[in-house]
CSV table of C-alpha atoms in Angstrom, one decimal:
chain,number,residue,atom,x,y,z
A,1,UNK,CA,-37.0,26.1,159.5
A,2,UNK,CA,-36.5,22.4,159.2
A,3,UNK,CA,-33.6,21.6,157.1
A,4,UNK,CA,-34.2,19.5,153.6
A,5,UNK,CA,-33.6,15.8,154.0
A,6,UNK,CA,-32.3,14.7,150.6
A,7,UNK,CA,-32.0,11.2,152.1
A,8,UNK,CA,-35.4,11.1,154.0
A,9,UNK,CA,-36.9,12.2,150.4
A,10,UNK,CA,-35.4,9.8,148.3
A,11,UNK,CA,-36.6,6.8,150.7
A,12,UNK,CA,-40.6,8.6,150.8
A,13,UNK,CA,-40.2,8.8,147.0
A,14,UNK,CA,-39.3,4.9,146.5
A,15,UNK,CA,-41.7,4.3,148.8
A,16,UNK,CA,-44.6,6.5,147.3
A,17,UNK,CA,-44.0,3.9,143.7
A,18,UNK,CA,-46.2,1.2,144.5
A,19,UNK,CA,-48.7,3.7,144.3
A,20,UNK,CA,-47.7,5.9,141.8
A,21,UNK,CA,-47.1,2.9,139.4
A,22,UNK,CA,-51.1,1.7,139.7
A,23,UNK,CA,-51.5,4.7,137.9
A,24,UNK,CA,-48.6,4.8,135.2
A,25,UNK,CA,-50.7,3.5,132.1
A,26,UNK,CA,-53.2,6.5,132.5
A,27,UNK,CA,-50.3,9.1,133.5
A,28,UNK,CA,-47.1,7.6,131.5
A,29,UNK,CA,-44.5,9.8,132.9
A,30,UNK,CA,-45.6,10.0,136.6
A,31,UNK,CA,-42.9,7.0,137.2
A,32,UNK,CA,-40.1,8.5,135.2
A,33,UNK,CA,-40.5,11.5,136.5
A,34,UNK,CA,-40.3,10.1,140.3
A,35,UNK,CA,-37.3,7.9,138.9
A,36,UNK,CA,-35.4,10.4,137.7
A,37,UNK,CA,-35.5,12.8,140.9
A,38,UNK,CA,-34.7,9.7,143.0
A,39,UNK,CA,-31.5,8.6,140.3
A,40,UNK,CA,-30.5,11.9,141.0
A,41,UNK,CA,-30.9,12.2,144.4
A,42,UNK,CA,-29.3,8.7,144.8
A,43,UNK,CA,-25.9,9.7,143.4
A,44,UNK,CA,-26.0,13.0,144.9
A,45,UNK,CA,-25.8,11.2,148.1
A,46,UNK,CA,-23.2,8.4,147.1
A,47,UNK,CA,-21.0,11.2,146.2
A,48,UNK,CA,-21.4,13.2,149.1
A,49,UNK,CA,-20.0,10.4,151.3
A,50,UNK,CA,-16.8,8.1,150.5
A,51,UNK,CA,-17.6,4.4,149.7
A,52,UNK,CA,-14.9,1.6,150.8
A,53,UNK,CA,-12.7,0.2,148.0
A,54,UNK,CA,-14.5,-2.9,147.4
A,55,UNK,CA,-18.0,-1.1,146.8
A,56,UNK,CA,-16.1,1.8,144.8
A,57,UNK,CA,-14.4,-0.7,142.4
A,58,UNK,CA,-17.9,-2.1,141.8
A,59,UNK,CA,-19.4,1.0,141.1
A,60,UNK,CA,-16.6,2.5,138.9
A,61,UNK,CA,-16.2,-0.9,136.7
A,62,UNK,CA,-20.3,-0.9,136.5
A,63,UNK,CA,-19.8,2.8,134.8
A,64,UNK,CA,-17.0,1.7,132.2
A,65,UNK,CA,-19.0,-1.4,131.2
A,66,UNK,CA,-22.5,0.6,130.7
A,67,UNK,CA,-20.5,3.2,128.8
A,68,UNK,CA,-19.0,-0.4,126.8
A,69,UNK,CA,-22.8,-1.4,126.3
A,70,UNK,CA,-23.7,2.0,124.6
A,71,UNK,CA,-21.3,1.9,122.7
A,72,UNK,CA,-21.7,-1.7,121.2
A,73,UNK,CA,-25.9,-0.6,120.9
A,74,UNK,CA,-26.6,-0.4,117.0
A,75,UNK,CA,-29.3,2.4,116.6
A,76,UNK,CA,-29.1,3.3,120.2
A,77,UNK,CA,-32.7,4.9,121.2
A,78,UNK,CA,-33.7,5.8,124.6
A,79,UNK,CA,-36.1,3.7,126.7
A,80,UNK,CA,-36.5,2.9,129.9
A,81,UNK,CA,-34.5,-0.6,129.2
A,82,UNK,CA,-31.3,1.5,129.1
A,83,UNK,CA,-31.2,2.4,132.8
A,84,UNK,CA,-32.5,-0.7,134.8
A,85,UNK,CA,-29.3,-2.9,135.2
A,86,UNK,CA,-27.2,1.0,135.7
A,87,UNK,CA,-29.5,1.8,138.1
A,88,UNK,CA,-30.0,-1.7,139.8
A,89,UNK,CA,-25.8,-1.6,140.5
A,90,UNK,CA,-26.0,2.2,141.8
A,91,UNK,CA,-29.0,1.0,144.0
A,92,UNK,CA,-27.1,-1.7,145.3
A,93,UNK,CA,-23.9,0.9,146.2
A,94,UNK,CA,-26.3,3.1,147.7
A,95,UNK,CA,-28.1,0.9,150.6
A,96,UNK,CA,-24.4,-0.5,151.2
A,97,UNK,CA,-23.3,2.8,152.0
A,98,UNK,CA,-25.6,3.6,153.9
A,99,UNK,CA,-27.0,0.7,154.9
A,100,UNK,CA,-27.7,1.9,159.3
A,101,UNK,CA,-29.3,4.9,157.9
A,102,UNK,CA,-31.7,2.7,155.2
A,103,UNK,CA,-32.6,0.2,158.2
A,104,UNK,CA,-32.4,3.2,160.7
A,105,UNK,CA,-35.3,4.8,157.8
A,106,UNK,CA,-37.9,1.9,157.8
A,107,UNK,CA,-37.9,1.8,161.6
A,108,UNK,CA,-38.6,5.2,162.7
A,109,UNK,CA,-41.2,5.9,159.9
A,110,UNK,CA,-43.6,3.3,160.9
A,111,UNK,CA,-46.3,6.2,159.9
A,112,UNK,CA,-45.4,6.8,156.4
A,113,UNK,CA,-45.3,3.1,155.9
A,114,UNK,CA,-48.8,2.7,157.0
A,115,UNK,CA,-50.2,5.6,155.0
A,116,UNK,CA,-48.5,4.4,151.9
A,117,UNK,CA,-49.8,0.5,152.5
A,118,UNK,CA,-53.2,1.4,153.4
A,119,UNK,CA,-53.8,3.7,150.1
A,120,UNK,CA,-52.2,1.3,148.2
A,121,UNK,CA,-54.3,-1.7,149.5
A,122,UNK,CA,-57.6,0.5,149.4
A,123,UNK,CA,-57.3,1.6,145.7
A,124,UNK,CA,-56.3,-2.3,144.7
A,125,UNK,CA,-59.3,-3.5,146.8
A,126,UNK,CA,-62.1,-0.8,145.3
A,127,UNK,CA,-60.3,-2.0,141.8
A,128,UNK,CA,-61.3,-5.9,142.3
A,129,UNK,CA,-64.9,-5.0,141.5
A,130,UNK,CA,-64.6,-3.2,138.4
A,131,UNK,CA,-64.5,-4.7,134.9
A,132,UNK,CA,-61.9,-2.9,133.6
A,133,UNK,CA,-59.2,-4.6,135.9
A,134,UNK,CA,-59.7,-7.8,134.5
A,135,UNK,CA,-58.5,-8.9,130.9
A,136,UNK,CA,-58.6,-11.9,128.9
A,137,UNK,CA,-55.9,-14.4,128.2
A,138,UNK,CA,-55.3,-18.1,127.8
A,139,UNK,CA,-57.4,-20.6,128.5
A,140,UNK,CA,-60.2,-17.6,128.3
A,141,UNK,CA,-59.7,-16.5,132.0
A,142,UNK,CA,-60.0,-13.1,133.3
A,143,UNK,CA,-56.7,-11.9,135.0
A,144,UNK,CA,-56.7,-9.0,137.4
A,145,UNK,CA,-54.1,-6.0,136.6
A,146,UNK,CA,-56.4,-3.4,138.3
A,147,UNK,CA,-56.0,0.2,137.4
A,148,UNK,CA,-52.5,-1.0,135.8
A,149,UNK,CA,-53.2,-2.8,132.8
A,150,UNK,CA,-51.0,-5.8,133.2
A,151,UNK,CA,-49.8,-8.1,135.7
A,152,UNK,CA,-46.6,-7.1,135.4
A,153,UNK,CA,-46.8,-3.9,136.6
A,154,UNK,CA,-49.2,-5.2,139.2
A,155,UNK,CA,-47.6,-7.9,140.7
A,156,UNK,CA,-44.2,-6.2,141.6
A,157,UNK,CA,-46.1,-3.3,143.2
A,158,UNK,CA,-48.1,-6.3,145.9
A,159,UNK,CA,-44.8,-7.5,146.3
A,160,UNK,CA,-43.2,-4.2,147.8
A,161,UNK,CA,-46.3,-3.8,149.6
A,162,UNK,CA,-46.0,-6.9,151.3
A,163,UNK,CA,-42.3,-6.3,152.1
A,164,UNK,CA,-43.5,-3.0,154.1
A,165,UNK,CA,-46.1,-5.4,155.9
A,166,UNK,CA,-43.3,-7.7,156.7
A,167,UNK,CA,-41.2,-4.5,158.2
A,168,UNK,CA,-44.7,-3.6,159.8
A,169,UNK,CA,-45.0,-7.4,161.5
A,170,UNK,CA,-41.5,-7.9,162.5
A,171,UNK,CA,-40.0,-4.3,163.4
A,172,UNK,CA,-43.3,-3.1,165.5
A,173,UNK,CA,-44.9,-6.7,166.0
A,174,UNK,CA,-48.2,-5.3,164.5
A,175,UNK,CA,-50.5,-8.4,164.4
A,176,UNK,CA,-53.2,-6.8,162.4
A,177,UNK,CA,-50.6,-6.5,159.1
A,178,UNK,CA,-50.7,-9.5,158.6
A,179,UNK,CA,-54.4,-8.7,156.9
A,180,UNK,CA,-52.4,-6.7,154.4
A,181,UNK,CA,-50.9,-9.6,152.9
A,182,UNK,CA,-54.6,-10.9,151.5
A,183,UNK,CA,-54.6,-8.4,148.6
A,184,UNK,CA,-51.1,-9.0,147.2
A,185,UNK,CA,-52.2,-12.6,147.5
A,186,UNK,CA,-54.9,-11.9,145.3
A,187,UNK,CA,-53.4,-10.3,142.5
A,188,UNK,CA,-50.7,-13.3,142.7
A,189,UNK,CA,-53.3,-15.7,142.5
A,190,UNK,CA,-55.8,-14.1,139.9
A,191,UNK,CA,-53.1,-12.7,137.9
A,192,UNK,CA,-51.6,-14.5,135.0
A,193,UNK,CA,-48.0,-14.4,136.2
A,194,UNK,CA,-47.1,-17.7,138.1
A,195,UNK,CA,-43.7,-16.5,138.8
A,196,UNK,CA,-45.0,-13.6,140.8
A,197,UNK,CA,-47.6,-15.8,142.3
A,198,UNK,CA,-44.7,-18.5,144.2
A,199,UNK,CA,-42.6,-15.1,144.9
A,200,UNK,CA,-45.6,-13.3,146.6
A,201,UNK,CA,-46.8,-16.6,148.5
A,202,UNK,CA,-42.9,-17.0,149.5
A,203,UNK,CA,-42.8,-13.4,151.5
A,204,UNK,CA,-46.4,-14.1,152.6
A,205,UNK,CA,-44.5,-17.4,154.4
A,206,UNK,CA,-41.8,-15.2,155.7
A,207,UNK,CA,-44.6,-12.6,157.2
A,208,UNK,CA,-46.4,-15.1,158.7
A,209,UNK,CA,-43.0,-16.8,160.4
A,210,UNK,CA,-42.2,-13.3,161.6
A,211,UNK,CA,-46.0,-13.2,163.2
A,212,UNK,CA,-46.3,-16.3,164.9
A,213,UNK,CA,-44.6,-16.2,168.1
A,214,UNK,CA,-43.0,-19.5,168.7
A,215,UNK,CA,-42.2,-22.2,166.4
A,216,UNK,CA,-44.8,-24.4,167.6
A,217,UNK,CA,-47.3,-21.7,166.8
A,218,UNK,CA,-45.9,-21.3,163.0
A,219,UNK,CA,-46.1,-25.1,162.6
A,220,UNK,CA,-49.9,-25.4,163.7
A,221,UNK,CA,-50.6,-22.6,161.5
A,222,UNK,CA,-48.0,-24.2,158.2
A,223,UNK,CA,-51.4,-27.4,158.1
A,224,UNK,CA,-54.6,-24.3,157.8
A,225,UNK,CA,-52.3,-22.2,155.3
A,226,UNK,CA,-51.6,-24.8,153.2
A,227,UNK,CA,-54.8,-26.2,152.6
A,228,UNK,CA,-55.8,-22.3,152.1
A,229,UNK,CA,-53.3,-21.8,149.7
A,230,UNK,CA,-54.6,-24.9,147.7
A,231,UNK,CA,-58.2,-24.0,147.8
A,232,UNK,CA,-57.1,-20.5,146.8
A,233,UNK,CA,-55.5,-21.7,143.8
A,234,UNK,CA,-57.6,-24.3,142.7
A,235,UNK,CA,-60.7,-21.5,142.7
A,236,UNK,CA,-57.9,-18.7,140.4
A,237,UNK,CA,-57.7,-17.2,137.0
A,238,UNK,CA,-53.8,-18.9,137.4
A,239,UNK,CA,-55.0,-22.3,137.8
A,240,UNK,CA,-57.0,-22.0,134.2
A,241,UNK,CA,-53.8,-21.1,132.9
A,242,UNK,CA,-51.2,-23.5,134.2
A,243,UNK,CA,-54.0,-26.0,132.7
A,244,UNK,CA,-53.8,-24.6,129.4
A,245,UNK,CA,-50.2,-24.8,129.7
A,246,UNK,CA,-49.4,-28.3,130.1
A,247,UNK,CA,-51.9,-29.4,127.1
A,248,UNK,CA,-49.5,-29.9,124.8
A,249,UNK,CA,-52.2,-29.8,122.2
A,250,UNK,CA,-53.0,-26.3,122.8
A,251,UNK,CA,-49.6,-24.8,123.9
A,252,UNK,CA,-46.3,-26.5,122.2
A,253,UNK,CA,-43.3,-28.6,123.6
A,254,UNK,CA,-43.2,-29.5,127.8
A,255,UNK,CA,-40.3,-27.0,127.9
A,256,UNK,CA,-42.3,-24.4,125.7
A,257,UNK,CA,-45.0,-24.7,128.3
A,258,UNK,CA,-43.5,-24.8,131.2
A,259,UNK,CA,-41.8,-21.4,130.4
A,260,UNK,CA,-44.5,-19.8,128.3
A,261,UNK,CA,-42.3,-19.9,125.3
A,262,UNK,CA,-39.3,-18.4,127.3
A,263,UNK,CA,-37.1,-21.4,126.2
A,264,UNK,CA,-37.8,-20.5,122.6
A,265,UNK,CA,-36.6,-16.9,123.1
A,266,UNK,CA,-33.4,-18.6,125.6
A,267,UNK,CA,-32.3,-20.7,123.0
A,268,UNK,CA,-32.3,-17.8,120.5
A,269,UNK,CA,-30.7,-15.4,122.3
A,270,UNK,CA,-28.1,-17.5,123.3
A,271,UNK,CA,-27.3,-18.9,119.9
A,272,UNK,CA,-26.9,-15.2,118.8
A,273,UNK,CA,-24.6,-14.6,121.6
A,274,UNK,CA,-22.0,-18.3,120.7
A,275,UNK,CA,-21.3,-16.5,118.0
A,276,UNK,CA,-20.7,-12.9,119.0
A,277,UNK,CA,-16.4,-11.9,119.1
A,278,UNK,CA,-14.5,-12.0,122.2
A,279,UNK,CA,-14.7,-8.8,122.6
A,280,UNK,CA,-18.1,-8.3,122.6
A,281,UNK,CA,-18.7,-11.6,125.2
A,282,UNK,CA,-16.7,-10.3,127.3
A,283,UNK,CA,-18.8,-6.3,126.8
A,284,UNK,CA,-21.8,-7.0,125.4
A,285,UNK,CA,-23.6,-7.1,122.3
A,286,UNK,CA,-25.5,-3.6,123.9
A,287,UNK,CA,-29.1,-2.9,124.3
A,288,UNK,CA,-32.1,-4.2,122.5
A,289,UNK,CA,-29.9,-7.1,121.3
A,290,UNK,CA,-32.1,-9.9,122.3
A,291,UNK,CA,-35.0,-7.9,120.4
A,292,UNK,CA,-33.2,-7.9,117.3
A,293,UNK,CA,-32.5,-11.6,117.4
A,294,UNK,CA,-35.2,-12.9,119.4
A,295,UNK,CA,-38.2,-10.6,119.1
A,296,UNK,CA,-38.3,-9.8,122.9
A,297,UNK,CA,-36.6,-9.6,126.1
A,298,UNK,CA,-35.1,-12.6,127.5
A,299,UNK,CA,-37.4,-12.7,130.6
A,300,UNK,CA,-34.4,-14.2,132.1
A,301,UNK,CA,-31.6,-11.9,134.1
A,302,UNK,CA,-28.2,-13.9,133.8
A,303,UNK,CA,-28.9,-14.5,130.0
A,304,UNK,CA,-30.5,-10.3,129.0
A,305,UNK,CA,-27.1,-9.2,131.1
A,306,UNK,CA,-24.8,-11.7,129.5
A,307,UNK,CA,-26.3,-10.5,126.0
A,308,UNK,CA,-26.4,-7.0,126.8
A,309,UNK,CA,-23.5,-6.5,129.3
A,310,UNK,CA,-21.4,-9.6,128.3
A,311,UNK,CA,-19.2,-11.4,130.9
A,312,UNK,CA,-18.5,-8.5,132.9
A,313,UNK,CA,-22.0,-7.5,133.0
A,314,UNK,CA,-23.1,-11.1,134.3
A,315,UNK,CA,-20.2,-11.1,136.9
A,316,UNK,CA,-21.0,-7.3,138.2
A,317,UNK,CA,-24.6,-8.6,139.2
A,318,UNK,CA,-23.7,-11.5,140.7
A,319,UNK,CA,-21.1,-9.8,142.7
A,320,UNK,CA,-23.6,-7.1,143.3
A,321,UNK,CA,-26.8,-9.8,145.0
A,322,UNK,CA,-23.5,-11.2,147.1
A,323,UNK,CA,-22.2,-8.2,148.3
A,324,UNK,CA,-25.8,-6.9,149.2
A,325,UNK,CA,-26.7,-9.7,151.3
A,326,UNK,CA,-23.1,-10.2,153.1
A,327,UNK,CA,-23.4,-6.5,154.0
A,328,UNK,CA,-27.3,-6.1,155.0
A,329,UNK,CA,-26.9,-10.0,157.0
A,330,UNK,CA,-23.6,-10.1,158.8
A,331,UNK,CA,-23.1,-13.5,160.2
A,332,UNK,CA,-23.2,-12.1,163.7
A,333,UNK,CA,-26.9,-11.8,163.4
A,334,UNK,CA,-27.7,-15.2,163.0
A,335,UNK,CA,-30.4,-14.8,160.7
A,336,UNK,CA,-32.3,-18.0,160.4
A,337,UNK,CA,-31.4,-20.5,157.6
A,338,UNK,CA,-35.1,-20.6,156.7
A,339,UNK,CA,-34.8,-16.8,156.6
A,340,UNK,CA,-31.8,-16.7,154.6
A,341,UNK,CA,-33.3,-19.5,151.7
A,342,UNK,CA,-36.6,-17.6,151.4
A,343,UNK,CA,-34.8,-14.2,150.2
A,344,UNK,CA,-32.5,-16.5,148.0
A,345,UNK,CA,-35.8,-17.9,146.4
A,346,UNK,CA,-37.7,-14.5,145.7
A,347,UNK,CA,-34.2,-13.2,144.0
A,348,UNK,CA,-33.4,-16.3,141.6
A,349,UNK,CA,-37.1,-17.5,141.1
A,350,UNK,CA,-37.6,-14.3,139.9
A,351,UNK,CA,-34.6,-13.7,138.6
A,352,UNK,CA,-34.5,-16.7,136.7
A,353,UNK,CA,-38.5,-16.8,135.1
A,354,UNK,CA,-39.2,-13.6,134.5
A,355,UNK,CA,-36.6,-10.7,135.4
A,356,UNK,CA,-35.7,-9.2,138.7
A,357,UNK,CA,-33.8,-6.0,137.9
A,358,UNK,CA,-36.0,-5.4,135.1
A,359,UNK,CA,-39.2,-4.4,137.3
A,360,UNK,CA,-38.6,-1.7,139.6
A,361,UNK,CA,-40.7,-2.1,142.8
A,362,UNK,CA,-39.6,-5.5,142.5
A,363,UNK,CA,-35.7,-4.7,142.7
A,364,UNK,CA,-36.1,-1.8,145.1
A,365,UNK,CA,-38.0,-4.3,147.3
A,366,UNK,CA,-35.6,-6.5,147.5
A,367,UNK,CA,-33.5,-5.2,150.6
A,368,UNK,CA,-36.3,-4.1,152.1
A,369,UNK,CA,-36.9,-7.9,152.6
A,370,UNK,CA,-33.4,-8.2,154.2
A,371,UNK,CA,-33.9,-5.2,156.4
A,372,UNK,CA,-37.0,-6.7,157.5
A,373,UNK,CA,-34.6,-10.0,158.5
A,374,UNK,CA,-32.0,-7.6,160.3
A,375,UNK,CA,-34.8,-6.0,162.2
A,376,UNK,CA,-37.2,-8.7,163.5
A,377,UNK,CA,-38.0,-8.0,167.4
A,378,UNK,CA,-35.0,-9.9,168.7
A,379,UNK,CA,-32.6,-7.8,167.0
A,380,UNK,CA,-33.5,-4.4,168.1
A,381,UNK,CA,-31.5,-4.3,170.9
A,382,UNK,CA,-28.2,-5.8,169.5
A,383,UNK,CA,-29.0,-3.2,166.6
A,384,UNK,CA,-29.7,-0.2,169.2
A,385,UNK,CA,-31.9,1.6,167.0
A,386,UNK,CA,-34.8,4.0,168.3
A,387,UNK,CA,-38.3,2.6,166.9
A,388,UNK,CA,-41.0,4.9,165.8
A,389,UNK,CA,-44.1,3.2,167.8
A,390,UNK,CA,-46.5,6.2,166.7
């Protein structure tokens, strides 16, 4: 009898929520329910093994400061807000740890990958001709969500799809996976979320780098994408929108538009924090505490965590993106600079405009992206890792 994988699970589960999430507004707990097995799962398996001092210290002074934001939350009520930066820094600690056997994972399950991208692109594609995946918004566009209701549950789902085409293009050089890419670039492109749209056409540059052969071949191609690009924007929902936007007749101040009121709920949110006590800058006002003085999330990471977690809280996740990448790309690999400022750009872009931790297939995507950097054709034999070519 074939003995349970906990590990092998817990990456088929992360991998199964692009899917899965398509589905969440009709079947509310099918996510939380996956979540919770895979938390679980994820610090069984960080306990089972020892973690090196610098990774333990992060971990253990992430645990006291959560434990400092529940405390300091008036009227604490559970919500799913509660566990996405806890679960973002045990995430982190996990593919450190065991950062061979995550790579080892995506290269030697070149099957599952496929499966999971070709249901996922299937449903999405049947969803494009139905009525109910489009809703209206500003400038009296129709924006596609497809089966999920909003872009923003949309949009990070195409973006972990397309960082398993990238793995697909650059770990087995499959050509043909580059075709996956066309439907996350339509729901960046017809969705209302412009953010998502430069972070999806930013991996869509790094999957067509990893296709083309030479650099002479990715330069003639960089002309015909462009101009495809262009005519693809100019002919979506988005373009309506970023119209609307800079009317200043119909749509406030230039900063107002250009962050679709964001700087409104910024400024608010940091006022509130000026003039929080020491102690709570330095722990954190706890959750919900840009709701109460801003009526929403900050839709901003480094100014929800500062709020929320306080200085510590800001400092943990930087230390957390640095130690992630330092670990994943080692210096000896010479990852390409290009390489290196396209990841940079999907984490701060989205980071800074709309909130990276906060969405999950966008977070858990994220070293996917760097695994697909470590494990691009001419690393696999420094790397000496067997490839699943099934």
């Amino acid at each position: 009898m074939k003995k349970v994988d906990a590990f092998d699970i817990y990456m088929k589960l992360i991998c199964l929520l692009p899917i899965s999430t398509l589905f969440q507004s009709y079947i509310e707990s099918i996510n939380k329910i996956i979540i919770l097995i895979v938390f679980i799962l994820q610090i069984a398996i960080i306990t089972k093994n020892k973690l090196n001092k610098k990774i333990f210290v992060l971990l253990m002074i992430s645990l006291v400061n959560y434990l400092f934001t529940l405390f300091n939350t008036e009227n604490l009520v559970f919500s799913n807000a509660i566990i996405y930066f806890i679960n973002w820094m045990i995430y982190v600690v996990f593919v450190i740890q065991n950062k061979v056997r995550f790579t080892e994972w995506f290269i030697q399950n070149k099957k599952y990958l496929s499966v999971i991208i070709t249901i996922w692109s299937t449903l999405v594609f049947i969803s494009i001709f139905l009525p109910s995946s489009y809703y209206d918004k500003e400038a009296g566009a129709s924006y596609f969500s497809s089966f999920t209701g909003s872009i923003f549950r949309l949009a990070p789902t195409a973006l972990f799809v397309m960082s398993l085409a990238l793995i697909l293009i650059t770990v087995f050089e499959d050509r043909k996976a580059i075709l996956f890419c066309l439907i996350p670039l339509y729901c960046g492109a017809m969705g209302s979320s412009r953010t998502y749209f430069v972070i999806i056409l930013l991996v869509f540059l790094m999957c067509v780098m990893s296709w083309c052969k030479t650099k002479k071949q990715f330069l003639l191609m960089l002309l015909p994408i462009i101009i495809g690009v262009v005519v693809l924007y100019f002919h979506s929902s988005l373009s309506l929108k970023v119209q609307y936007t800079l009317n200043a007749n119909q749509y406030g101040d230039f900063w107002y538009r250009i962050t679709s009121s964001r700087s409104v709920i910024w400024s608010k949110v940091l006022s509130a924090f000026e003039k929080s006590s020491l102690y709570n800058k330095f722990t954190g006002n706890g959750f919900g505490f840009s709701n109460r003085v801003a009526w929403h999330y900050s839709h901003n990471d480094f100014i929800e965590i500062l709020a929320t977690h306080g200085y510590i809280g800001v400092t943990l996740y930087f230390l957390s993106i640095v130690y992630l990448i330092k670990e994943m790309l080692p210096r000896d690999l010479k990852v390409k600079l290009g390489v290196y400022l396209i990841i940079f750009l999907v984490w701060i872009i989205n980071a800074f405009f709309n909130m990276f931790y906060w969405y999950t297939c966008s977070a858990l995507s994220f070293p996917i992206l760097l695994v697909a950097a470590i494990c691009g054709s001419h690393f696999k034999k420094r790397m000496d890792l067997t490839v699943d070519d099934d």
